[in-house]
Short mmCIF file of C-alpha atoms (C1' of nucleotides) in Angstrom, two decimals:
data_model
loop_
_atom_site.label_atom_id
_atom_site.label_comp_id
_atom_site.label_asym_id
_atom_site.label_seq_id
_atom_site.Cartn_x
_atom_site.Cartn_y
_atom_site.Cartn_z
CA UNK A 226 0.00 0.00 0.00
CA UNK A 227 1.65 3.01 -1.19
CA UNK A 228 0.87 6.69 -0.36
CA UNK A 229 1.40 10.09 -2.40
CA UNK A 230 1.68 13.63 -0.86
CA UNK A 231 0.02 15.84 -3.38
CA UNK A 232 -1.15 15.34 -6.58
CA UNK A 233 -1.02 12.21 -8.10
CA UNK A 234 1.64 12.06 -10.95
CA UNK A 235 1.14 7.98 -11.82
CA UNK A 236 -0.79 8.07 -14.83
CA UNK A 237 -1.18 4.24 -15.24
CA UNK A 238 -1.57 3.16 -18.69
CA UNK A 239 -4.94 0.91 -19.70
CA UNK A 240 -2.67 -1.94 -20.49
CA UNK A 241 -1.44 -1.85 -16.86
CA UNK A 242 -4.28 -1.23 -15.16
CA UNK A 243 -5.56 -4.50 -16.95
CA UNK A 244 -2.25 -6.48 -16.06
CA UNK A 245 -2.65 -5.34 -12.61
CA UNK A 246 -6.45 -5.68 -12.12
CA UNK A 247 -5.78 -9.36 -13.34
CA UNK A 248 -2.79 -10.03 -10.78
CA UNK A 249 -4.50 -8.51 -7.98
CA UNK A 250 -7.58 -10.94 -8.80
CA UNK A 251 -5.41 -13.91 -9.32
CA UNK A 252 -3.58 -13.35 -6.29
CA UNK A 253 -6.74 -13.45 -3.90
CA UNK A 254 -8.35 -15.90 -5.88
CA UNK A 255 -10.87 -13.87 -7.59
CA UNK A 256 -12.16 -14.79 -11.13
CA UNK A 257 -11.17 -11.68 -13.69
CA UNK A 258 -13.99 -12.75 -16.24
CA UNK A 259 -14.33 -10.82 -19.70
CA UNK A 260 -16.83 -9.18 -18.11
CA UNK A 261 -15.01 -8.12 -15.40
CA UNK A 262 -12.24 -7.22 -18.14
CA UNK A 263 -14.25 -5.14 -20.49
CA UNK A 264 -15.69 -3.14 -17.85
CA UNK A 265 -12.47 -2.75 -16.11
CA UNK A 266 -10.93 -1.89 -19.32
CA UNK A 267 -14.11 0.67 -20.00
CA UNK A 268 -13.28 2.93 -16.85
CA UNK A 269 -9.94 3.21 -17.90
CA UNK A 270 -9.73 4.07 -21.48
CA UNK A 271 -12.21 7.02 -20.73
CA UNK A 272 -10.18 9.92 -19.52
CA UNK A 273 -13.22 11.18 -17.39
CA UNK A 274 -15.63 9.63 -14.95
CA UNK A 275 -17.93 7.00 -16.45
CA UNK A 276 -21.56 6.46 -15.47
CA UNK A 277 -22.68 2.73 -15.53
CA UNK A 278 -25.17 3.04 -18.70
CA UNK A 279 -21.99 5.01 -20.66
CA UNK A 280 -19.87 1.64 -19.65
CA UNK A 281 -23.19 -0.61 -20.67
CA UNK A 282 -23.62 1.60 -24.29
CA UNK A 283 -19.87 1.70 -24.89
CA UNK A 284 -20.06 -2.46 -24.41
CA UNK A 285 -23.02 -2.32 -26.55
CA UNK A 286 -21.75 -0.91 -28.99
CA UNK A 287 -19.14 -3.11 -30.50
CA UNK A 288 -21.34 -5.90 -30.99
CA UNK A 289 -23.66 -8.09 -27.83
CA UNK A 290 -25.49 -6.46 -25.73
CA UNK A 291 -24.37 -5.37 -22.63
CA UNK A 292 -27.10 -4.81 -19.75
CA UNK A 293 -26.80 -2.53 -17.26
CA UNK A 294 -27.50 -4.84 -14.45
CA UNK A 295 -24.44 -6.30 -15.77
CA UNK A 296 -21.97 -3.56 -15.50
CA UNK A 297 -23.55 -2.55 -12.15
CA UNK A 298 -22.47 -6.06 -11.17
CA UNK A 299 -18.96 -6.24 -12.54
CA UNK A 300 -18.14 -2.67 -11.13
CA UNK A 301 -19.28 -3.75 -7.71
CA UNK A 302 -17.08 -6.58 -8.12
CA UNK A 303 -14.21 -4.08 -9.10
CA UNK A 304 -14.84 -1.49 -6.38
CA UNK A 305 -14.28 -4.20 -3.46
CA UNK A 306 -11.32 -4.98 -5.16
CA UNK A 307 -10.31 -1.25 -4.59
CA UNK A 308 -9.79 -1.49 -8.40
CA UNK A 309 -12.77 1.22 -9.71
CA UNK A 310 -14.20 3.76 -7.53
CA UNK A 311 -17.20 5.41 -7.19
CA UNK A 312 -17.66 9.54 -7.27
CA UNK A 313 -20.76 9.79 -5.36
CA UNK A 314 -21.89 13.40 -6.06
CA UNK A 315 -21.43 12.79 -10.00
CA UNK A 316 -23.37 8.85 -10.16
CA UNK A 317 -20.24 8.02 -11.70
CA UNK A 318 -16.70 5.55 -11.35
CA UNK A 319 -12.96 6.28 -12.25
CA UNK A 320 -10.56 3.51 -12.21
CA UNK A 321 -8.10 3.93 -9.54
CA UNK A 322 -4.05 3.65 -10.38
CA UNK A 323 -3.25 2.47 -6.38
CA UNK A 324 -4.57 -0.01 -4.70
CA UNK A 325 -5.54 1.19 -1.58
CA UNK A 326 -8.64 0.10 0.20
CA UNK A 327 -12.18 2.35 0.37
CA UNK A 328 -12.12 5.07 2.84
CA UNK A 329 -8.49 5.41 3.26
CA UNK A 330 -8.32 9.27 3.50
CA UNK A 331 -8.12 10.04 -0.23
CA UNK A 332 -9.26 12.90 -1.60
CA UNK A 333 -10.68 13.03 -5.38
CA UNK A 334 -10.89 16.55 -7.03
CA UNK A 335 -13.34 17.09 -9.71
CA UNK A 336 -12.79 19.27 -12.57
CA UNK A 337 -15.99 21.16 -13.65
CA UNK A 338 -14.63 22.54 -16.34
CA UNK A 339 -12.84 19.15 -17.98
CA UNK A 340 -14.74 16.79 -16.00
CA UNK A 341 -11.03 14.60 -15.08
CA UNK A 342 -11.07 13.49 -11.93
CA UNK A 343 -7.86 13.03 -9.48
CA UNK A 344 -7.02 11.56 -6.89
CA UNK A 345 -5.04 13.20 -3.91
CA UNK A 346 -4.17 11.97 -0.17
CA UNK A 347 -1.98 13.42 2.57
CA UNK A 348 -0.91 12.16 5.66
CA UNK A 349 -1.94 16.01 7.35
CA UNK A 350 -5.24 15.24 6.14
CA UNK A 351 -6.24 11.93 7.00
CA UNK A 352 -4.48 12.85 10.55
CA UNK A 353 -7.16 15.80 10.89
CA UNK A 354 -9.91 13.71 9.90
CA UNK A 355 -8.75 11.06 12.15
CA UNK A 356 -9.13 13.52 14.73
CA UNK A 357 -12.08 15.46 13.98
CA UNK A 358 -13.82 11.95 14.39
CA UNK A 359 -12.39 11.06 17.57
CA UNK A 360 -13.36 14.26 19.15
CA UNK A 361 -16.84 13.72 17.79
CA UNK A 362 -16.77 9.93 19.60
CA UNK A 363 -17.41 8.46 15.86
CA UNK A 364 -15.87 5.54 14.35
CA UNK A 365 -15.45 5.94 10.86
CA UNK A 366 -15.66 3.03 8.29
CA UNK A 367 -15.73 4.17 5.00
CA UNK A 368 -15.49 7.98 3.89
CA UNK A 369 -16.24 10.07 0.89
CA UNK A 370 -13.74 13.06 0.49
CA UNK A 371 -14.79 15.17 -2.83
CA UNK A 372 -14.07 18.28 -3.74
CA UNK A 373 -15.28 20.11 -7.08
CA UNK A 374 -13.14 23.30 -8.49
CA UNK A 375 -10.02 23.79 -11.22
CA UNK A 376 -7.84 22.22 -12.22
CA UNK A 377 -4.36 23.83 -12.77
CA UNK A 378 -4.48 23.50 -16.46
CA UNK A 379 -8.16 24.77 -16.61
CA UNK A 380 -7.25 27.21 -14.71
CA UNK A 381 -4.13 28.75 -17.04
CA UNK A 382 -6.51 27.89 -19.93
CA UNK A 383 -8.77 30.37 -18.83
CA UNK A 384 -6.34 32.92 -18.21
CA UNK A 385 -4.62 32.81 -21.19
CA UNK A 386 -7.97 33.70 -23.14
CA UNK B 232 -20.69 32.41 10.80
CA UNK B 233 -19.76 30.82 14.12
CA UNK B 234 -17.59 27.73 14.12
CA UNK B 235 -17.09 24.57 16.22
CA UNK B 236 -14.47 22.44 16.96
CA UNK B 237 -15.67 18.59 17.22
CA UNK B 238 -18.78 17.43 17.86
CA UNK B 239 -21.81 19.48 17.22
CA UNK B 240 -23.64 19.45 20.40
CA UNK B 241 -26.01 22.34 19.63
CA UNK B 242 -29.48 20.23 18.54
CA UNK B 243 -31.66 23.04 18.12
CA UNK B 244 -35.70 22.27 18.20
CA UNK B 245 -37.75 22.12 15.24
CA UNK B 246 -39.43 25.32 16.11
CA UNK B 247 -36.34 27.40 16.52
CA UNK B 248 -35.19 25.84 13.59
CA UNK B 249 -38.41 27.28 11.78
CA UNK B 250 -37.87 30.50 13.15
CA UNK B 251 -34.34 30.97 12.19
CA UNK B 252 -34.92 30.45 9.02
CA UNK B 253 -38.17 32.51 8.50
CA UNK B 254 -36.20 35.24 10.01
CA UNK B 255 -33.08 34.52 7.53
CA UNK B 256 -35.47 34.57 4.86
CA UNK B 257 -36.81 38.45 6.15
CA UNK B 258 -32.94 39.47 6.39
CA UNK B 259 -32.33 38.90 2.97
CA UNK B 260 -35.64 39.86 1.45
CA UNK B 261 -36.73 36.67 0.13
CA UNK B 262 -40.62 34.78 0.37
CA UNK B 263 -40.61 31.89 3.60
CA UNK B 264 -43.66 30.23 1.97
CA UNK B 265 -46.12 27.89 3.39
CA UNK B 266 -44.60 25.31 1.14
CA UNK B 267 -40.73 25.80 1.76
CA UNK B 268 -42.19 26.66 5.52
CA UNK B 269 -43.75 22.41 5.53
CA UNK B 270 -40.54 21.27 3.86
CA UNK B 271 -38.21 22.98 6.21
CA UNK B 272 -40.39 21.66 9.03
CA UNK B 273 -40.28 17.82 7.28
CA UNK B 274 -36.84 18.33 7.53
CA UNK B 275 -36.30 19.26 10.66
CA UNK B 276 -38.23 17.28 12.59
CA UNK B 277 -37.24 13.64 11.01
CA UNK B 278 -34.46 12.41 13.62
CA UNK B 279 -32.51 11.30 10.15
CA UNK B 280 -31.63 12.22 6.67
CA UNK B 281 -35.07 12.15 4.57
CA UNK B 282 -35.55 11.65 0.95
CA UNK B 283 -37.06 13.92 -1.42
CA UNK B 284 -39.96 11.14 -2.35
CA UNK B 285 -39.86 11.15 1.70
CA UNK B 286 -40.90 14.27 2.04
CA UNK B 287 -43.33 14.17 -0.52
CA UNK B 288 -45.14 11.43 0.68
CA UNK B 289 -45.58 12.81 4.50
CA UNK B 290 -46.60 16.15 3.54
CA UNK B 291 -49.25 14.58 0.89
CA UNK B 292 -50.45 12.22 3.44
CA UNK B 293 -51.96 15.30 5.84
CA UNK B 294 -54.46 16.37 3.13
CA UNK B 295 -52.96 17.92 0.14
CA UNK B 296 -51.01 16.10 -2.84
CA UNK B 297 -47.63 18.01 -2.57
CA UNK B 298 -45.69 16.46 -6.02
CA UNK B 299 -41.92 15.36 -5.49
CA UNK B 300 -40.88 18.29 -8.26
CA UNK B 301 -42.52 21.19 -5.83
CA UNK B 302 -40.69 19.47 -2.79
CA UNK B 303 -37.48 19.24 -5.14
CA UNK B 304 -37.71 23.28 -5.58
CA UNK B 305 -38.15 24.23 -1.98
CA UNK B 306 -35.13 22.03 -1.18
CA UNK B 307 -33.00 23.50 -3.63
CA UNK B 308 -34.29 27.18 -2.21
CA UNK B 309 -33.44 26.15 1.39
CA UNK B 310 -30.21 24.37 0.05
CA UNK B 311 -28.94 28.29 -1.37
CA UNK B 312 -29.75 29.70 2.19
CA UNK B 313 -27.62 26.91 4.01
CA UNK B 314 -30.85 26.04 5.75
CA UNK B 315 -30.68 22.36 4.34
CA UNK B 316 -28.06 20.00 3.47
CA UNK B 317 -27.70 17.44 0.91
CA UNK B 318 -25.92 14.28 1.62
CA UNK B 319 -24.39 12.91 -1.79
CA UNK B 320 -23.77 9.09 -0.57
CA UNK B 321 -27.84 8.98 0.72
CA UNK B 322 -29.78 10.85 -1.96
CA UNK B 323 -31.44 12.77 1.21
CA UNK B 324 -31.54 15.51 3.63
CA UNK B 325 -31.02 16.79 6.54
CA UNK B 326 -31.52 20.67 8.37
CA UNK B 327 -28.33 22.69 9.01
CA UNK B 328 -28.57 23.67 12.71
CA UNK B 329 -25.97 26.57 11.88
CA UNK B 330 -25.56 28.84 8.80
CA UNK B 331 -22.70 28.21 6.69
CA UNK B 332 -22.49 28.20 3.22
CA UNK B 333 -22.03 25.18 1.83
CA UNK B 334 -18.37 23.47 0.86
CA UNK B 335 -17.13 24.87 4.75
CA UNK B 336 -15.41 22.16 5.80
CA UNK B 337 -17.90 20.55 7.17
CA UNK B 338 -17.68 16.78 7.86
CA UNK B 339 -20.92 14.86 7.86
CA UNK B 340 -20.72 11.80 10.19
CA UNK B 341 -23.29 8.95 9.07
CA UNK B 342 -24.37 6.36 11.41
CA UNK B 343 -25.06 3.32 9.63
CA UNK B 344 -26.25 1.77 12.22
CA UNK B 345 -29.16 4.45 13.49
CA UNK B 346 -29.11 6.49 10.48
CA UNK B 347 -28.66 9.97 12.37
CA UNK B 348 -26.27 12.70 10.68
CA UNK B 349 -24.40 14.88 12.14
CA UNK B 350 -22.24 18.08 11.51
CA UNK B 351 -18.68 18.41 12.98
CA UNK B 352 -16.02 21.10 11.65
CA UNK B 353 -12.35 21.77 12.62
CA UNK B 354 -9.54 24.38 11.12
CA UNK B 355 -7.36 21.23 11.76
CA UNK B 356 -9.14 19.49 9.15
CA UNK B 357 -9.94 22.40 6.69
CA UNK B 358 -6.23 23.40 6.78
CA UNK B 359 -5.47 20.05 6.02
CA UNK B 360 -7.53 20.00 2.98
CA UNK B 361 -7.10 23.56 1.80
CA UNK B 362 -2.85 22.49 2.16
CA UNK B 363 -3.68 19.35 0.09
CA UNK B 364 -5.23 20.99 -2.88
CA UNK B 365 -3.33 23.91 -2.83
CA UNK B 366 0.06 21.25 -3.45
CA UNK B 367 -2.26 20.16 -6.13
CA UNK B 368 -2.83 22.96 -7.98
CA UNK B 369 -6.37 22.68 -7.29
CA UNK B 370 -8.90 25.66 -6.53
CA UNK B 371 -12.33 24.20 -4.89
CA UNK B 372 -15.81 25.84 -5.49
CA UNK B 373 -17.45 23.21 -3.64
CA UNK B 374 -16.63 19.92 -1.15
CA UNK B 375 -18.37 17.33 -0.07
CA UNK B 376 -16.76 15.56 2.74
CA UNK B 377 -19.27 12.56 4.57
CA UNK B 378 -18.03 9.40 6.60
CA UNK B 379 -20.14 6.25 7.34
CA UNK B 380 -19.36 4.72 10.27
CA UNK B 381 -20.73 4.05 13.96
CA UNK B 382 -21.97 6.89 16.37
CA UNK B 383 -20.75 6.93 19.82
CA UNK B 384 -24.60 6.10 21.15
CA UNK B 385 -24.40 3.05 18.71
CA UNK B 386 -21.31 1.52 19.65
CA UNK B 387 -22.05 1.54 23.53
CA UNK B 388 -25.36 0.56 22.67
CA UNK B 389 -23.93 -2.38 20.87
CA UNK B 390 -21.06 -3.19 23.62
CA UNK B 391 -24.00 -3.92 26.13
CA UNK B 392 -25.36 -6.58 24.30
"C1'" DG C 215 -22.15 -41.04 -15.21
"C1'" DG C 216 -25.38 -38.30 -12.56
"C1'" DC C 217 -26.33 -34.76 -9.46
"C1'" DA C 218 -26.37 -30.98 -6.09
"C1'" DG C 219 -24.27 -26.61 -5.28
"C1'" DC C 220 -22.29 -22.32 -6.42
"C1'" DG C 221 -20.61 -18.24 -8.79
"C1'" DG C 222 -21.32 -15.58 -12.80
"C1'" DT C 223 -24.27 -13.89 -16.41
"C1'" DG C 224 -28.67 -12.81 -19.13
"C1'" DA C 225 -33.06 -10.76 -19.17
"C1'" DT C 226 -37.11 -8.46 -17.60
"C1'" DA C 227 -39.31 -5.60 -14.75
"C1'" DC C 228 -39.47 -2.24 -11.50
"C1'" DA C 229 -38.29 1.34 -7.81
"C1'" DC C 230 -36.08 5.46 -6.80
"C1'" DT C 231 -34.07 10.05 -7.93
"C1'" DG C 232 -34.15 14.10 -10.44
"C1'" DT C 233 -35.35 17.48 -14.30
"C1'" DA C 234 -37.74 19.75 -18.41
"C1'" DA C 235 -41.52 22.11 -20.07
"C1'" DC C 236 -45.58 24.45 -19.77
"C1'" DA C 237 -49.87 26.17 -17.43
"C1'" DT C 238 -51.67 28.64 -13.57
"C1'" DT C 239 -51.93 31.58 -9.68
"C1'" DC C 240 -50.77 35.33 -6.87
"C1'" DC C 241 -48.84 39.54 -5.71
"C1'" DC C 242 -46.65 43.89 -6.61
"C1'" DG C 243 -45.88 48.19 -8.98
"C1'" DC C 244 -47.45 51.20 -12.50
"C1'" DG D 255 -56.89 47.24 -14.83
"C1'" DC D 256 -52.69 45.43 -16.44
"C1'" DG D 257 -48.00 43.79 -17.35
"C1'" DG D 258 -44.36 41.21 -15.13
"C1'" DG D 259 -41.99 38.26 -12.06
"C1'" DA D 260 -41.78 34.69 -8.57
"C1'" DA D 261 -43.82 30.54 -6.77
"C1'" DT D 262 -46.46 26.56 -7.50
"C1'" DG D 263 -49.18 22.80 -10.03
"C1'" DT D 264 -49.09 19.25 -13.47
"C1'" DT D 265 -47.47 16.02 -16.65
"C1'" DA D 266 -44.10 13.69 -18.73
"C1'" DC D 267 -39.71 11.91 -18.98
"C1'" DA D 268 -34.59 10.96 -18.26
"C1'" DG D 269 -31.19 8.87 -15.35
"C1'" DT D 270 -29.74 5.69 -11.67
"C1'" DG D 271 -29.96 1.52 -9.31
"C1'" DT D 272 -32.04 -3.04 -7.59
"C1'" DA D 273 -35.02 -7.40 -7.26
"C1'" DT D 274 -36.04 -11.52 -9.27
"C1'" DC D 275 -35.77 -15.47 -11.82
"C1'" DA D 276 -33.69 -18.30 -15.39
"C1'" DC D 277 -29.71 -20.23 -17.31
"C1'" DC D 278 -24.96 -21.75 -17.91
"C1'" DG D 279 -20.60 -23.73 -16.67
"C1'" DC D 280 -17.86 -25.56 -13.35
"C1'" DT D 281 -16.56 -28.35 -9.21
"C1'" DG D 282 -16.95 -31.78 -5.88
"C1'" DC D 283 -19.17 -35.78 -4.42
"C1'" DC D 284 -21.75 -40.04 -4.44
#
DNA sequence: GGCAGCGGTGATACACTGTAACATTCCCGC
DNA sequence: GCGGGAATGTTACAGTGTATCACCGCTGCC
């Protein structure tokens, strides 16, 4: 389990993230079915945040039909697996380039002007979390950190026009 | 805008709750109507985080059909005036005992276990985040920041048994 | 071989959440 | 009275997610 300070500069490719995905799945004796695969591979080709009927139309699309139901099912799969995750105020999932469990004090910044999401996680922050709950008497089990703003290349974008 | 450190002890009754925000409403020269008034009061005096279709549904069931879409526009009035907030990972709501605008640094603590929200803020935590995405090169407009986990009530309540 | 059990998938239907579009009402200022 | 704006009513619909049952392929076991 690795950890970054600041922005996260490990752009995975799709190949890896497939390599990966399928080690990971091996390893804890998971099947990593073409299902599992396609959908896997889905959330990582897109550069933004995928909702689960864009995954299921994408599938579609190059040939059988794909159900929802189905992705819904696969990316569940994928999520426990810390492998996908889910951005809760846009209904839709990234794939994630670490493999760090759910709730683990990271920190996923929305860009609402290019729609990429990233992923971010400090020690400073999860510490004042940590405490914040403690104080409050609350034991924490899974958490949702997600901010919506710029990004720094939106950002000089604008400014340049 | 007042601020707390840990825990947020200050449970304030439905009727105060009403009357803050009738008398926010005055301040700023905008219309506390019967139907945001019924909403608001839905809200407030639901022990835990209601649903729109919630809502709805209790204030059709003493005489007249209220529509989700009406309920839907009141919450997204009382939303702007920090009067309400929305938690993402729920799809529900829940009143704001304070008056903050929204993206504050605000934690929301989720029981899963009794379903009760509550608030809890700290610099030590907002510093922590603001330090994160500034090392980022991110600028926020907006955060959403919610934990699931086990109130303090719950986990005693659960150590008994 | 046959057979129960189990995980994964297919397929249909449905529930829940949220929004668009347009009609209506009410109130305020002129 | 009359135009205009804000709030609400009404209908329809889009988007998101789940329940249920059937089926398939595999494994272990008799």
């Amino acid at each position: 389990m690795h950890r970054h300070e600041g922005h996260d500069a490990c752009h995975t490719g799709v190949g890896d993230m497939l390599a990966r995905a399928e080690t990971i799945c091996r390893e804890r004796g998971l099947q990593f079915t073409p299902l599992r695969r396609d959908v896997m591979e889905a959330v990582a080709e897109a550069g933004k945040a995928q909702g689960a009927y864009d995954i299921a139309e994408k599938l579609s699309a190059r040939g059988k039909r794909v159900a929802p139901v189905s992705v819904y099912r696969a990316l569940d799969f994928l999520m426990e697996q810390g492998l996908v995750h889910r951005i809760a105020s846009r209904n839709a999932f990234i794939p994630c380039p670490h493999g760090h469990a759910p709730g683990e004090g990271v920190v996923f910044l929305i860009c609402r002007t290019c729609g990429v999401v990233d992923e971010a996680s400090s020690e400073e922050l999860e510490d004042g979390l940590d405490r914040t709950l403690k104080r409050a008497g609350f034991t924490p089990a899974h958490s949702i950190l997600e901010v919506e703003g710029d990004c720094g290349a939106c950002r000089e974008r604008r400014q340049d026009s």
